Amino acid sequence: MSDPNAFTIWPKIEGIDALAELALNLRWSWNHAADELWEDLDSELWEATRNPWVILRTVSKDKIKSLLGQPQFRKRVDDLLRQNRESFRVDAWFQKKHPEAALTSVVYFSMEFMLSEALPIYSGGLGNVAGDQMKAASDLGVPVTGVGLLWGQGYFRQDFDSEGRQRALYPVNDPGQLPIWPLRRANGEWLRFQIQLPGSKIWLRCWEVVVGRTKLYLLDTNDFSNSAAHRGITSELYSGDAEMRLKQEIVLGIGGWRLMRALGMQPEVCHLNEGHAAFAVLERARCYMEDNKKPFDLALNVTRAGNVFTTHTAVTAGFDRFDPELVRKYLSHYAQEELGISLEDLLALGREDPENASEPFNMAWLAVRGSGQINGVSKLHGQVSRRIFQSLFPRWPEREVPIGSVTNGIHVPTWDSAEADALWTSACGKNRWREDHPAEDDIRRLTDEQLWKMRTAERKTLVGRVRERYARQLAAEGGSPSDAGSVLDENVLTLGFARRFATYKRPNLLLHNPERLVRLLSDQQRPVQLILAGKAHPQDLPGQALIQRWNDFLKRPEIRGRAVFLSDYDMLLAQELVQGIDLWVNTPRRPWEACGTSGMKILVNGGLNLSELDGWWAEAYSPDLGWALGDGMEHGEDPAWDAQEADTLYTLLEREVIPQFYEREEKGMPSKWLRRIRESMTQLTPEFSATRAIREYTEDHYLPAASGYRERAAKDSALGINVLTWQQDIARHWSTARFGGLSIETHEGRHAFRVEVFQGDLKPNQFKVELYAEPLEEGGPELEVMTACKTCPAPAAALIYSAEVPATRPAVDYTPRIVPHHASASVPLEARQILWQR
């Protein structure tokens, strides 16, 4: 709908449209073929911003015209544009692997997207996942469209005062300087539409971001037709009170789905990246009601089959909850006038107990009740999530709570160094992240010389960049920039610790015994250096205190030049760190890190991990790949356990990590260290890539969700009506079913079970009887379907159900149960009733 070339800000210069098209496609953020173009236009501005659009908006027309008039420069522009267009036209992995797929569109909702530092509309991990998955979807040709918010100030920026205290800064995101474009209708009109808030309607403006072959659409409320209060709704990310957050989530969820309608898109799949956008499931149902003249309950039943909910939260306190009166204020009209239901019915969708009028409205509960598939973001987080959400499925075993997992991955081309990219290309080819896994043998063939050359060059680059950054930081803090020249050494083992500073991440664990850490950092024979970075939320005073404690420690003269805390941890700084760090340290309190992706980013670059067995590392760790903290158990906030883990951390560094790095063979290389690097790169880099994650989402979630939605919607919602009728019958008649007597016989190595079932007002095809036993080891429970014996003698109104199992465990381990059953429904997600024989 939008054509930037039709609304160019420049006088007509031949070739300028081609430059604009390159600058406005964020493919340059992971494909660096065009970097030299932007350097030629303004090298200082490119180094400072990494934003081609800023360069085009800033450089004089004479400079642009002059360069475009040079045949060699013009040829590079034309060649790059042709290569871009050709790469978007050809079939990618999805088109080749699933040419007949019924999936034409996935809309991906997220509160934040981290795509490039040129578009600072992110906070951290959630945005990182969203941005990397958008890029991987582009590489693989999966038809994903993103929907988010254009934050006027984004997340805060950070610096330190002279005492080492964090200060929060809020620079304005000038849309004219961002690589985005107003989304316009065919007639040139800016695409805007209204949504209802109490007392008035507000205008939402629409923006377009091009991400390779995919699109991200952003909404904002900074329209001059809105009141000052409403214009500020999309001002700051993760700031303000509960009322502001509710308004933001209404704009994202309800406004975001209406944007799909305005664009004429009809996605089969709606992917909620966290519960912030859960109102989208309501708006999707409303649109289905409008299009098909169906009531809300049926519309939700049909559309939920196409909704996927990914939860990133490891503790229930992390879910957004809203006071019922606040929901009443903002959504009464929407419920009654647009959904055709009562406010109480809407509130019930976001409550554990629908009858509890005082219970807050939980966005995660709404997402569960509006989705057909739910997943956590690592295998361990899937287990944690089943425990968190079990209250929604009373009497169901925790293992059967319907939440799976798709472990996050990182978009490798965004995070690899130039040296790593060259080495991987030589070994695996240019298309290694656009198809299936790179061949493991190709990486294992890399020699120690190749790996050590890469690591040495990466560390040298990192030290240079840290010195440049630290010089600017010292100048801003009133210090002497020249002091940065003595910081770090390119030949020294370099540890990195960079993440959000929150108490559960235990950023002070490495500082638990300051004297022991000083001895490590000041060792003259086997020196170690440490780079730190990270922000604490402006309202998180304990997190800010941890930052100040580190800054106080770094003033000690014994470690001068061996440790530095870099301010304003952002995407660009993260890229610099993960490309050069030797050992990435991560110390969260298990199981509070749902996944974590920072440690994944060093894999492709030959960095190693020393991390708590939490999140992704709990499934990735092997002794030949890195080092681990913890015993795989949960210990809460136990100071004694923290002290024990701190001791383990120091001991691992002293006895294993540092000696192995400095144990050099005759060629001067650490062969044991390089062996770990080779195996880490080979085994972990592909497995923890966004390429793998998007393939998994596509094949295990998107394709089944698209088919499920289409099947329920077909033939005037016939299957949807059938499933809804079944649900209503189950809810109405479940209490009439009961068990009678149970008999067990054991003979010839088998247990034979016979149980009386009084089905009450239920029909036999609406439920099934199962024999259940808890698993003996890791894995799912033991289940055996019991069959009805219509000829067996039974009491009036009863049927006998029977089953046999091997007598390899006691018969008392098994319990008959009745569960709802429908061939096209997900149980217990869509029918949570269950009856156990006691």
JSON list of N, CA, C and O in Angstrom, two decimals, residues 17-65:
[
{"chain": "A", "resi": 17, "resn": "ASP", "atom": "N", "xyz": [15.93, 6.83, -5.91]},
{"chain": "A", "resi": 17, "resn": "ASP", "atom": "CA", "xyz": [14.90, 5.88, -5.49]},
{"chain": "A", "resi": 17, "resn": "ASP", "atom": "C", "xyz": [15.52, 4.53, -5.13]},
{"chain": "A", "resi": 17, "resn": "ASP", "atom": "O", "xyz": [15.06, 3.85, -4.20]},
{"chain": "A", "resi": 18, "resn": "ALA", "atom": "N", "xyz": [16.55, 4.13, -5.86]},
{"chain": "A", "resi": 18, "resn": "ALA", "atom": "CA", "xyz": [17.22, 2.87, -5.56]},
{"chain": "A", "resi": 18, "resn": "ALA", "atom": "C", "xyz": [17.91, 2.94, -4.20]},
{"chain": "A", "resi": 18, "resn": "ALA", "atom": "O", "xyz": [17.84, 2.00, -3.39]},
{"chain": "A", "resi": 19, "resn": "LEU", "atom": "N", "xyz": [18.57, 4.05, -3.90]},
{"chain": "A", "resi": 19, "resn": "LEU", "atom": "CA", "xyz": [19.20, 4.22, -2.59]},
{"chain": "A", "resi": 19, "resn": "LEU", "atom": "C", "xyz": [18.15, 4.20, -1.48]},
{"chain": "A", "resi": 19, "resn": "LEU", "atom": "O", "xyz": [18.37, 3.60, -0.42]},
{"chain": "A", "resi": 20, "resn": "ALA", "atom": "N", "xyz": [17.02, 4.87, -1.72]},
{"chain": "A", "resi": 20, "resn": "ALA", "atom": "CA", "xyz": [15.96, 4.91, -0.71]},
{"chain": "A", "resi": 20, "resn": "ALA", "atom": "C", "xyz": [15.41, 3.51, -0.45]},
{"chain": "A", "resi": 20, "resn": "ALA", "atom": "O", "xyz": [15.15, 3.14, 0.70]},
{"chain": "A", "resi": 21, "resn": "GLU", "atom": "N", "xyz": [15.24, 2.73, -1.50]},
{"chain": "A", "resi": 21, "resn": "GLU", "atom": "CA", "xyz": [14.72, 1.38, -1.32]},
{"chain": "A", "resi": 21, "resn": "GLU", "atom": "C", "xyz": [15.69, 0.52, -0.51]},
{"chain": "A", "resi": 21, "resn": "GLU", "atom": "O", "xyz": [15.27, -0.26, 0.36]},
{"chain": "A", "resi": 22, "resn": "LEU", "atom": "N", "xyz": [16.97, 0.67, -0.76]},
{"chain": "A", "resi": 22, "resn": "LEU", "atom": "CA", "xyz": [17.97, -0.06, 0.02]},
{"chain": "A", "resi": 22, "resn": "LEU", "atom": "C", "xyz": [17.97, 0.39, 1.48]},
{"chain": "A", "resi": 22, "resn": "LEU", "atom": "O", "xyz": [18.04, -0.42, 2.40]},
{"chain": "A", "resi": 23, "resn": "ALA", "atom": "N", "xyz": [17.87, 1.70, 1.69]},
{"chain": "A", "resi": 23, "resn": "ALA", "atom": "CA", "xyz": [17.93, 2.24, 3.06]},
{"chain": "A", "resi": 23, "resn": "ALA", "atom": "C", "xyz": [16.72, 1.88, 3.88]},
{"chain": "A", "resi": 23, "resn": "ALA", "atom": "O", "xyz": [16.81, 1.74, 5.11]},
{"chain": "A", "resi": 24, "resn": "LEU", "atom": "N", "xyz": [15.57, 1.73, 3.22]},
{"chain": "A", "resi": 24, "resn": "LEU", "atom": "CA", "xyz": [14.32, 1.47, 3.94]},
{"chain": "A", "resi": 24, "resn": "LEU", "atom": "C", "xyz": [14.01, -0.02, 4.10]},
{"chain": "A", "resi": 24, "resn": "LEU", "atom": "O", "xyz": [12.96, -0.36, 4.61]},
{"chain": "A", "resi": 25, "resn": "ASN", "atom": "N", "xyz": [14.93, -0.87, 3.66]},
{"chain": "A", "resi": 25, "resn": "ASN", "atom": "CA", "xyz": [14.76, -2.30, 3.91]},
{"chain": "A", "resi": 25, "resn": "ASN", "atom": "C", "xyz": [15.82, -2.72, 4.91]},
{"chain": "A", "resi": 25, "resn": "ASN", "atom": "O", "xyz": [17.02, -2.68, 4.64]},
{"chain": "A", "resi": 26, "resn": "LEU", "atom": "N", "xyz": [15.37, -3.15, 6.09]},
{"chain": "A", "resi": 26, "resn": "LEU", "atom": "CA", "xyz": [16.31, -3.46, 7.17]},
{"chain": "A", "resi": 26, "resn": "LEU", "atom": "C", "xyz": [17.15, -4.71, 6.92]},
{"chain": "A", "resi": 26, "resn": "LEU", "atom": "O", "xyz": [17.88, -5.14, 7.81]},
{"chain": "A", "resi": 27, "resn": "ARG", "atom": "N", "xyz": [17.10, -5.23, 5.73]},
{"chain": "A", "resi": 27, "resn": "ARG", "atom": "CA", "xyz": [17.99, -6.34, 5.41]},
{"chain": "A", "resi": 27, "resn": "ARG", "atom": "C", "xyz": [19.45, -5.93, 5.60]},
{"chain": "A", "resi": 27, "resn": "ARG", "atom": "O", "xyz": [20.30, -6.76, 5.90]},
{"chain": "A", "resi": 28, "resn": "TRP", "atom": "N", "xyz": [19.73, -4.62, 5.45]},
{"chain": "A", "resi": 28, "resn": "TRP", "atom": "CA", "xyz": [21.10, -4.16, 5.66]},
{"chain": "A", "resi": 28, "resn": "TRP", "atom": "C", "xyz": [21.57, -4.40, 7.10]},
{"chain": "A", "resi": 28, "resn": "TRP", "atom": "O", "xyz": [22.78, -4.38, 7.37]},
{"chain": "A", "resi": 29, "resn": "SER", "atom": "N", "xyz": [20.63, -4.66, 8.04]},
{"chain": "A", "resi": 29, "resn": "SER", "atom": "CA", "xyz": [21.03, -4.87, 9.43]},
{"chain": "A", "resi": 29, "resn": "SER", "atom": "C", "xyz": [21.65, -6.25, 9.64]},
{"chain": "A", "resi": 29, "resn": "SER", "atom": "O", "xyz": [22.27, -6.48, 10.67]},
{"chain": "A", "resi": 30, "resn": "TRP", "atom": "N", "xyz": [21.47, -7.16, 8.68]},
{"chain": "A", "resi": 30, "resn": "TRP", "atom": "CA", "xyz": [22.13, -8.47, 8.79]},
{"chain": "A", "resi": 30, "resn": "TRP", "atom": "C", "xyz": [22.86, -8.89, 7.52]},
{"chain": "A", "resi": 30, "resn": "TRP", "atom": "O", "xyz": [23.60, -9.87, 7.52]},
{"chain": "A", "resi": 31, "resn": "ASN", "atom": "N", "xyz": [22.70, -8.14, 6.44]},
{"chain": "A", "resi": 31, "resn": "ASN", "atom": "CA", "xyz": [23.48, -8.37, 5.23]},
{"chain": "A", "resi": 31, "resn": "ASN", "atom": "C", "xyz": [24.27, -7.08, 4.97]},
{"chain": "A", "resi": 31, "resn": "ASN", "atom": "O", "xyz": [23.69, -6.04, 4.68]},
{"chain": "A", "resi": 32, "resn": "HIS", "atom": "N", "xyz": [25.57, -7.18, 5.10]},
{"chain": "A", "resi": 32, "resn": "HIS", "atom": "CA", "xyz": [26.39, -5.96, 5.14]},
{"chain": "A", "resi": 32, "resn": "HIS", "atom": "C", "xyz": [27.01, -5.60, 3.80]},
{"chain": "A", "resi": 32, "resn": "HIS", "atom": "O", "xyz": [27.97, -4.83, 3.74]},
{"chain": "A", "resi": 33, "resn": "ALA", "atom": "N", "xyz": [26.43, -6.12, 2.72]},
{"chain": "A", "resi": 33, "resn": "ALA", "atom": "CA", "xyz": [26.99, -5.85, 1.40]},
{"chain": "A", "resi": 33, "resn": "ALA", "atom": "C", "xyz": [26.93, -4.37, 1.03]},
{"chain": "A", "resi": 33, "resn": "ALA", "atom": "O", "xyz": [27.75, -3.88, 0.24]},
{"chain": "A", "resi": 34, "resn": "ALA", "atom": "N", "xyz": [25.97, -3.64, 1.61]},
{"chain": "A", "resi": 34, "resn": "ALA", "atom": "CA", "xyz": [25.80, -2.22, 1.25]},
{"chain": "A", "resi": 34, "resn": "ALA", "atom": "C", "xyz": [26.52, -1.27, 2.20]},
{"chain": "A", "resi": 34, "resn": "ALA", "atom": "O", "xyz": [26.45, -0.05, 2.02]},
{"chain": "A", "resi": 35, "resn": "ASP", "atom": "N", "xyz": [27.24, -1.81, 3.19]},
{"chain": "A", "resi": 35, "resn": "ASP", "atom": "CA", "xyz": [27.87, -0.93, 4.19]},
{"chain": "A", "resi": 35, "resn": "ASP", "atom": "C", "xyz": [28.77, 0.12, 3.55]},
{"chain": "A", "resi": 35, "resn": "ASP", "atom": "O", "xyz": [28.79, 1.29, 3.97]},
{"chain": "A", "resi": 36, "resn": "GLU", "atom": "N", "xyz": [29.51, -0.27, 2.53]},
{"chain": "A", "resi": 36, "resn": "GLU", "atom": "CA", "xyz": [30.44, 0.67, 1.91]},
{"chain": "A", "resi": 36, "resn": "GLU", "atom": "C", "xyz": [29.72, 1.84, 1.25]},
{"chain": "A", "resi": 36, "resn": "GLU", "atom": "O", "xyz": [30.26, 2.95, 1.16]},
{"chain": "A", "resi": 37, "resn": "LEU", "atom": "N", "xyz": [28.50, 1.61, 0.77]},
{"chain": "A", "resi": 37, "resn": "LEU", "atom": "CA", "xyz": [27.73, 2.71, 0.17]},
{"chain": "A", "resi": 37, "resn": "LEU", "atom": "C", "xyz": [27.51, 3.81, 1.19]},
{"chain": "A", "resi": 37, "resn": "LEU", "atom": "O", "xyz": [27.70, 5.00, 0.92]},
{"chain": "A", "resi": 38, "resn": "TRP", "atom": "N", "xyz": [27.06, 3.40, 2.37]},
{"chain": "A", "resi": 38, "resn": "TRP", "atom": "CA", "xyz": [26.72, 4.40, 3.39]},
{"chain": "A", "resi": 38, "resn": "TRP", "atom": "C", "xyz": [27.98, 5.06, 3.94]},
{"chain": "A", "resi": 38, "resn": "TRP", "atom": "O", "xyz": [27.97, 6.25, 4.26]},
{"chain": "A", "resi": 39, "resn": "GLU", "atom": "N", "xyz": [29.08, 4.29, 4.00]},
{"chain": "A", "resi": 39, "resn": "GLU", "atom": "CA", "xyz": [30.34, 4.90, 4.42]},
{"chain": "A", "resi": 39, "resn": "GLU", "atom": "C", "xyz": [30.80, 5.94, 3.41]},
{"chain": "A", "resi": 39, "resn": "GLU", "atom": "O", "xyz": [31.32, 7.00, 3.79]},
{"chain": "A", "resi": 40, "resn": "ASP", "atom": "N", "xyz": [30.62, 5.66, 2.14]},
{"chain": "A", "resi": 40, "resn": "ASP", "atom": "CA", "xyz": [31.02, 6.63, 1.11]},
{"chain": "A", "resi": 40, "resn": "ASP", "atom": "C", "xyz": [30.20, 7.91, 1.22]},
{"chain": "A", "resi": 40, "resn": "ASP", "atom": "O", "xyz": [30.71, 9.01, 0.96]},
{"chain": "A", "resi": 41, "resn": "LEU", "atom": "N", "xyz": [28.94, 7.79, 1.59]},
{"chain": "A", "resi": 41, "resn": "LEU", "atom": "CA", "xyz": [28.09, 8.98, 1.71]},
{"chain": "A", "resi": 41, "resn": "LEU", "atom": "C", "xyz": [28.47, 9.82, 2.92]},
{"chain": "A", "resi": 41, "resn": "LEU", "atom": "O", "xyz": [28.52, 11.05, 2.83]},
{"chain": "A", "resi": 42, "resn": "ASP", "atom": "N", "xyz": [28.73, 9.19, 4.06]},
{"chain": "A", "resi": 42, "resn": "ASP", "atom": "CA", "xyz": [29.15, 9.92, 5.26]},
{"chain": "A", "resi": 42, "resn": "ASP", "atom": "C", "xyz": [29.68, 8.91, 6.27]},
{"chain": "A", "resi": 42, "resn": "ASP", "atom": "O", "xyz": [28.91, 8.29, 7.03]},
{"chain": "A", "resi": 43, "resn": "SER", "atom": "N", "xyz": [30.98, 8.73, 6.30]},
{"chain": "A", "resi": 43, "resn": "SER", "atom": "CA", "xyz": [31.58, 7.69, 7.14]},
{"chain": "A", "resi": 43, "resn": "SER", "atom": "C", "xyz": [31.39, 7.97, 8.62]},
{"chain": "A", "resi": 43, "resn": "SER", "atom": "O", "xyz": [31.15, 7.05, 9.41]},
{"chain": "A", "resi": 44, "resn": "GLU", "atom": "N", "xyz": [31.49, 9.23, 9.04]},
{"chain": "A", "resi": 44, "resn": "GLU", "atom": "CA", "xyz": [31.31, 9.55, 10.46]},
{"chain": "A", "resi": 44, "resn": "GLU", "atom": "C", "xyz": [29.89, 9.29, 10.91]},
{"chain": "A", "resi": 44, "resn": "GLU", "atom": "O", "xyz": [29.66, 8.73, 11.99]},
{"chain": "A", "resi": 45, "resn": "LEU", "atom": "N", "xyz": [28.93, 9.69, 10.10]},
{"chain": "A", "resi": 45, "resn": "LEU", "atom": "CA", "xyz": [27.53, 9.49, 10.46]},
{"chain": "A", "resi": 45, "resn": "LEU", "atom": "C", "xyz": [27.18, 8.01, 10.46]},
{"chain": "A", "resi": 45, "resn": "LEU", "atom": "O", "xyz": [26.42, 7.53, 11.31]},
{"chain": "A", "resi": 46, "resn": "TRP", "atom": "N", "xyz": [27.76, 7.26, 9.52]},
{"chain": "A", "resi": 46, "resn": "TRP", "atom": "CA", "xyz": [27.52, 5.82, 9.49]},
{"chain": "A", "resi": 46, "resn": "TRP", "atom": "C", "xyz": [28.09, 5.16, 10.74]},
{"chain": "A", "resi": 46, "resn": "TRP", "atom": "O", "xyz": [27.43, 4.32, 11.36]},
{"chain": "A", "resi": 47, "resn": "GLU", "atom": "N", "xyz": [29.28, 5.54, 11.14]},
{"chain": "A", "resi": 47, "resn": "GLU", "atom": "CA", "xyz": [29.90, 4.94, 12.32]},
{"chain": "A", "resi": 47, "resn": "GLU", "atom": "C", "xyz": [29.10, 5.28, 13.57]},
{"chain": "A", "resi": 47, "resn": "GLU", "atom": "O", "xyz": [28.96, 4.45, 14.48]},
{"chain": "A", "resi": 48, "resn": "ALA", "atom": "N", "xyz": [28.51, 6.48, 13.62]},
{"chain": "A", "resi": 48, "resn": "ALA", "atom": "CA", "xyz": [27.78, 6.92, 14.81]},
{"chain": "A", "resi": 48, "resn": "ALA", "atom": "C", "xyz": [26.38, 6.35, 14.89]},
{"chain": "A", "resi": 48, "resn": "ALA", "atom": "O", "xyz": [25.86, 6.12, 15.98]},
{"chain": "A", "resi": 49, "resn": "THR", "atom": "N", "xyz": [25.73, 6.10, 13.75]},
{"chain": "A", "resi": 49, "resn": "THR", "atom": "CA", "xyz": [24.31, 5.76, 13.77]},
{"chain": "A", "resi": 49, "resn": "THR", "atom": "C", "xyz": [23.98, 4.38, 13.21]},
{"chain": "A", "resi": 49, "resn": "THR", "atom": "O", "xyz": [22.97, 3.79, 13.58]},
{"chain": "A", "resi": 50, "resn": "ARG", "atom": "N", "xyz": [24.80, 3.87, 12.28]},
{"chain": "A", "resi": 50, "resn": "ARG", "atom": "CA", "xyz": [24.46, 2.63, 11.57]},
{"chain": "A", "resi": 50, "resn": "ARG", "atom": "C", "xyz": [23.04, 2.69, 11.02]},
{"chain": "A", "resi": 50, "resn": "ARG", "atom": "O", "xyz": [22.29, 1.72, 11.06]},
{"chain": "A", "resi": 51, "resn": "ASN", "atom": "N", "xyz": [22.68, 3.85, 10.50]},
{"chain": "A", "resi": 51, "resn": "ASN", "atom": "CA", "xyz": [21.32, 4.09, 10.02]},
{"chain": "A", "resi": 51, "resn": "ASN", "atom": "C", "xyz": [21.38, 4.72, 8.63]},
{"chain": "A", "resi": 51, "resn": "ASN", "atom": "O", "xyz": [21.56, 5.94, 8.49]},
{"chain": "A", "resi": 52, "resn": "PRO", "atom": "N", "xyz": [21.23, 3.92, 7.57]},
{"chain": "A", "resi": 52, "resn": "PRO", "atom": "CA", "xyz": [21.30, 4.47, 6.21]},
{"chain": "A", "resi": 52, "resn": "PRO", "atom": "C", "xyz": [20.26, 5.55, 5.95]},
{"chain": "A", "resi": 52, "resn": "PRO", "atom": "O", "xyz": [20.52, 6.50, 5.18]},
{"chain": "A", "resi": 53, "resn": "TRP", "atom": "N", "xyz": [19.10, 5.42, 6.59]},
{"chain": "A", "resi": 53, "resn": "TRP", "atom": "CA", "xyz": [18.04, 6.40, 6.33]},
{"chain": "A", "resi": 53, "resn": "TRP", "atom": "C", "xyz": [18.43, 7.77, 6.89]},
{"chain": "A", "resi": 53, "resn": "TRP", "atom": "O", "xyz": [18.16, 8.79, 6.26]},
{"chain": "A", "resi": 54, "resn": "VAL", "atom": "N", "xyz": [19.05, 7.78, 8.05]},
{"chain": "A", "resi": 54, "resn": "VAL", "atom": "CA", "xyz": [19.55, 9.05, 8.60]},
{"chain": "A", "resi": 54, "resn": "VAL", "atom": "C", "xyz": [20.55, 9.69, 7.65]},
{"chain": "A", "resi": 54, "resn": "VAL", "atom": "O", "xyz": [20.55, 10.91, 7.43]},
{"chain": "A", "resi": 55, "resn": "ILE", "atom": "N", "xyz": [21.41, 8.85, 7.07]},
{"chain": "A", "resi": 55, "resn": "ILE", "atom": "CA", "xyz": [22.41, 9.38, 6.14]},
{"chain": "A", "resi": 55, "resn": "ILE", "atom": "C", "xyz": [21.74, 10.01, 4.94]},
{"chain": "A", "resi": 55, "resn": "ILE", "atom": "O", "xyz": [22.08, 11.13, 4.53]},
{"chain": "A", "resi": 56, "resn": "LEU", "atom": "N", "xyz": [20.76, 9.33, 4.35]},
{"chain": "A", "resi": 56, "resn": "LEU", "atom": "CA", "xyz": [20.08, 9.89, 3.18]},
{"chain": "A", "resi": 56, "resn": "LEU", "atom": "C", "xyz": [19.32, 11.16, 3.54]},
{"chain": "A", "resi": 56, "resn": "LEU", "atom": "O", "xyz": [19.19, 12.07, 2.71]},
{"chain": "A", "resi": 57, "resn": "ARG", "atom": "N", "xyz": [18.79, 11.23, 4.77]},
{"chain": "A", "resi": 57, "resn": "ARG", "atom": "CA", "xyz": [18.05, 12.42, 5.18]},
{"chain": "A", "resi": 57, "resn": "ARG", "atom": "C", "xyz": [18.96, 13.58, 5.56]},
{"chain": "A", "resi": 57, "resn": "ARG", "atom": "O", "xyz": [18.49, 14.70, 5.73]},
{"chain": "A", "resi": 58, "resn": "THR", "atom": "N", "xyz": [20.26, 13.29, 5.75]},
{"chain": "A", "resi": 58, "resn": "THR", "atom": "CA", "xyz": [21.17, 14.30, 6.27]},
{"chain": "A", "resi": 58, "resn": "THR", "atom": "C", "xyz": [22.14, 14.83, 5.23]},
{"chain": "A", "resi": 58, "resn": "THR", "atom": "O", "xyz": [22.43, 16.02, 5.17]},
{"chain": "A", "resi": 59, "resn": "VAL", "atom": "N", "xyz": [22.68, 13.93, 4.41]},
{"chain": "A", "resi": 59, "resn": "VAL", "atom": "CA", "xyz": [23.70, 14.31, 3.44]},
{"chain": "A", "resi": 59, "resn": "VAL", "atom": "C", "xyz": [23.10, 15.24, 2.38]},
{"chain": "A", "resi": 59, "resn": "VAL", "atom": "O", "xyz": [21.92, 15.12, 2.02]},
{"chain": "A", "resi": 60, "resn": "SER", "atom": "N", "xyz": [23.90, 16.14, 1.89]},
{"chain": "A", "resi": 60, "resn": "SER", "atom": "CA", "xyz": [23.42, 17.11, 0.90]},
{"chain": "A", "resi": 60, "resn": "SER", "atom": "C", "xyz": [23.05, 16.43, -0.41]},
{"chain": "A", "resi": 60, "resn": "SER", "atom": "O", "xyz": [23.61, 15.39, -0.77]},
{"chain": "A", "resi": 61, "resn": "LYS", "atom": "N", "xyz": [22.13, 17.05, -1.12]},
{"chain": "A", "resi": 61, "resn": "LYS", "atom": "CA", "xyz": [21.72, 16.49, -2.41]},
{"chain": "A", "resi": 61, "resn": "LYS", "atom": "C", "xyz": [22.89, 16.51, -3.39]},
{"chain": "A", "resi": 61, "resn": "LYS", "atom": "O", "xyz": [22.99, 15.66, -4.28]},
{"chain": "A", "resi": 62, "resn": "ASP", "atom": "N", "xyz": [23.78, 17.50, -3.21]},
{"chain": "A", "resi": 62, "resn": "ASP", "atom": "CA", "xyz": [24.93, 17.58, -4.12]},
{"chain": "A", "resi": 62, "resn": "ASP", "atom": "C", "xyz": [25.85, 16.38, -3.92]},
{"chain": "A", "resi": 62, "resn": "ASP", "atom": "O", "xyz": [26.38, 15.83, -4.89]},
{"chain": "A", "resi": 63, "resn": "LYS", "atom": "N", "xyz": [26.06, 15.96, -2.65]},
{"chain": "A", "resi": 63, "resn": "LYS", "atom": "CA", "xyz": [26.91, 14.80, -2.38]},
{"chain": "A", "resi": 63, "resn": "LYS", "atom": "C", "xyz": [26.28, 13.53, -2.96]},
{"chain": "A", "resi": 63, "resn": "LYS", "atom": "O", "xyz": [26.96, 12.71, -3.57]},
{"chain": "A", "resi": 64, "resn": "ILE", "atom": "N", "xyz": [24.97, 13.41, -2.76]},
{"chain": "A", "resi": 64, "resn": "ILE", "atom": "CA", "xyz": [24.27, 12.23, -3.29]},
{"chain": "A", "resi": 64, "resn": "ILE", "atom": "C", "xyz": [24.35, 12.21, -4.81]},
{"chain": "A", "resi": 64, "resn": "ILE", "atom": "O", "xyz": [24.65, 11.17, -5.43]},
{"chain": "A", "resi": 65, "resn": "LYS", "atom": "N", "xyz": [24.09, 13.36, -5.41]},
{"chain": "A", "resi": 65, "resn": "LYS", "atom": "CA", "xyz": [24.09, 13.45, -6.88]},
{"chain": "A", "resi": 65, "resn": "LYS", "atom": "C", "xyz": [25.48, 13.15, -7.44]},
{"chain": "A", "resi": 65, "resn": "LYS", "atom": "O", "xyz": [25.62, 12.45, -8.45]}
]
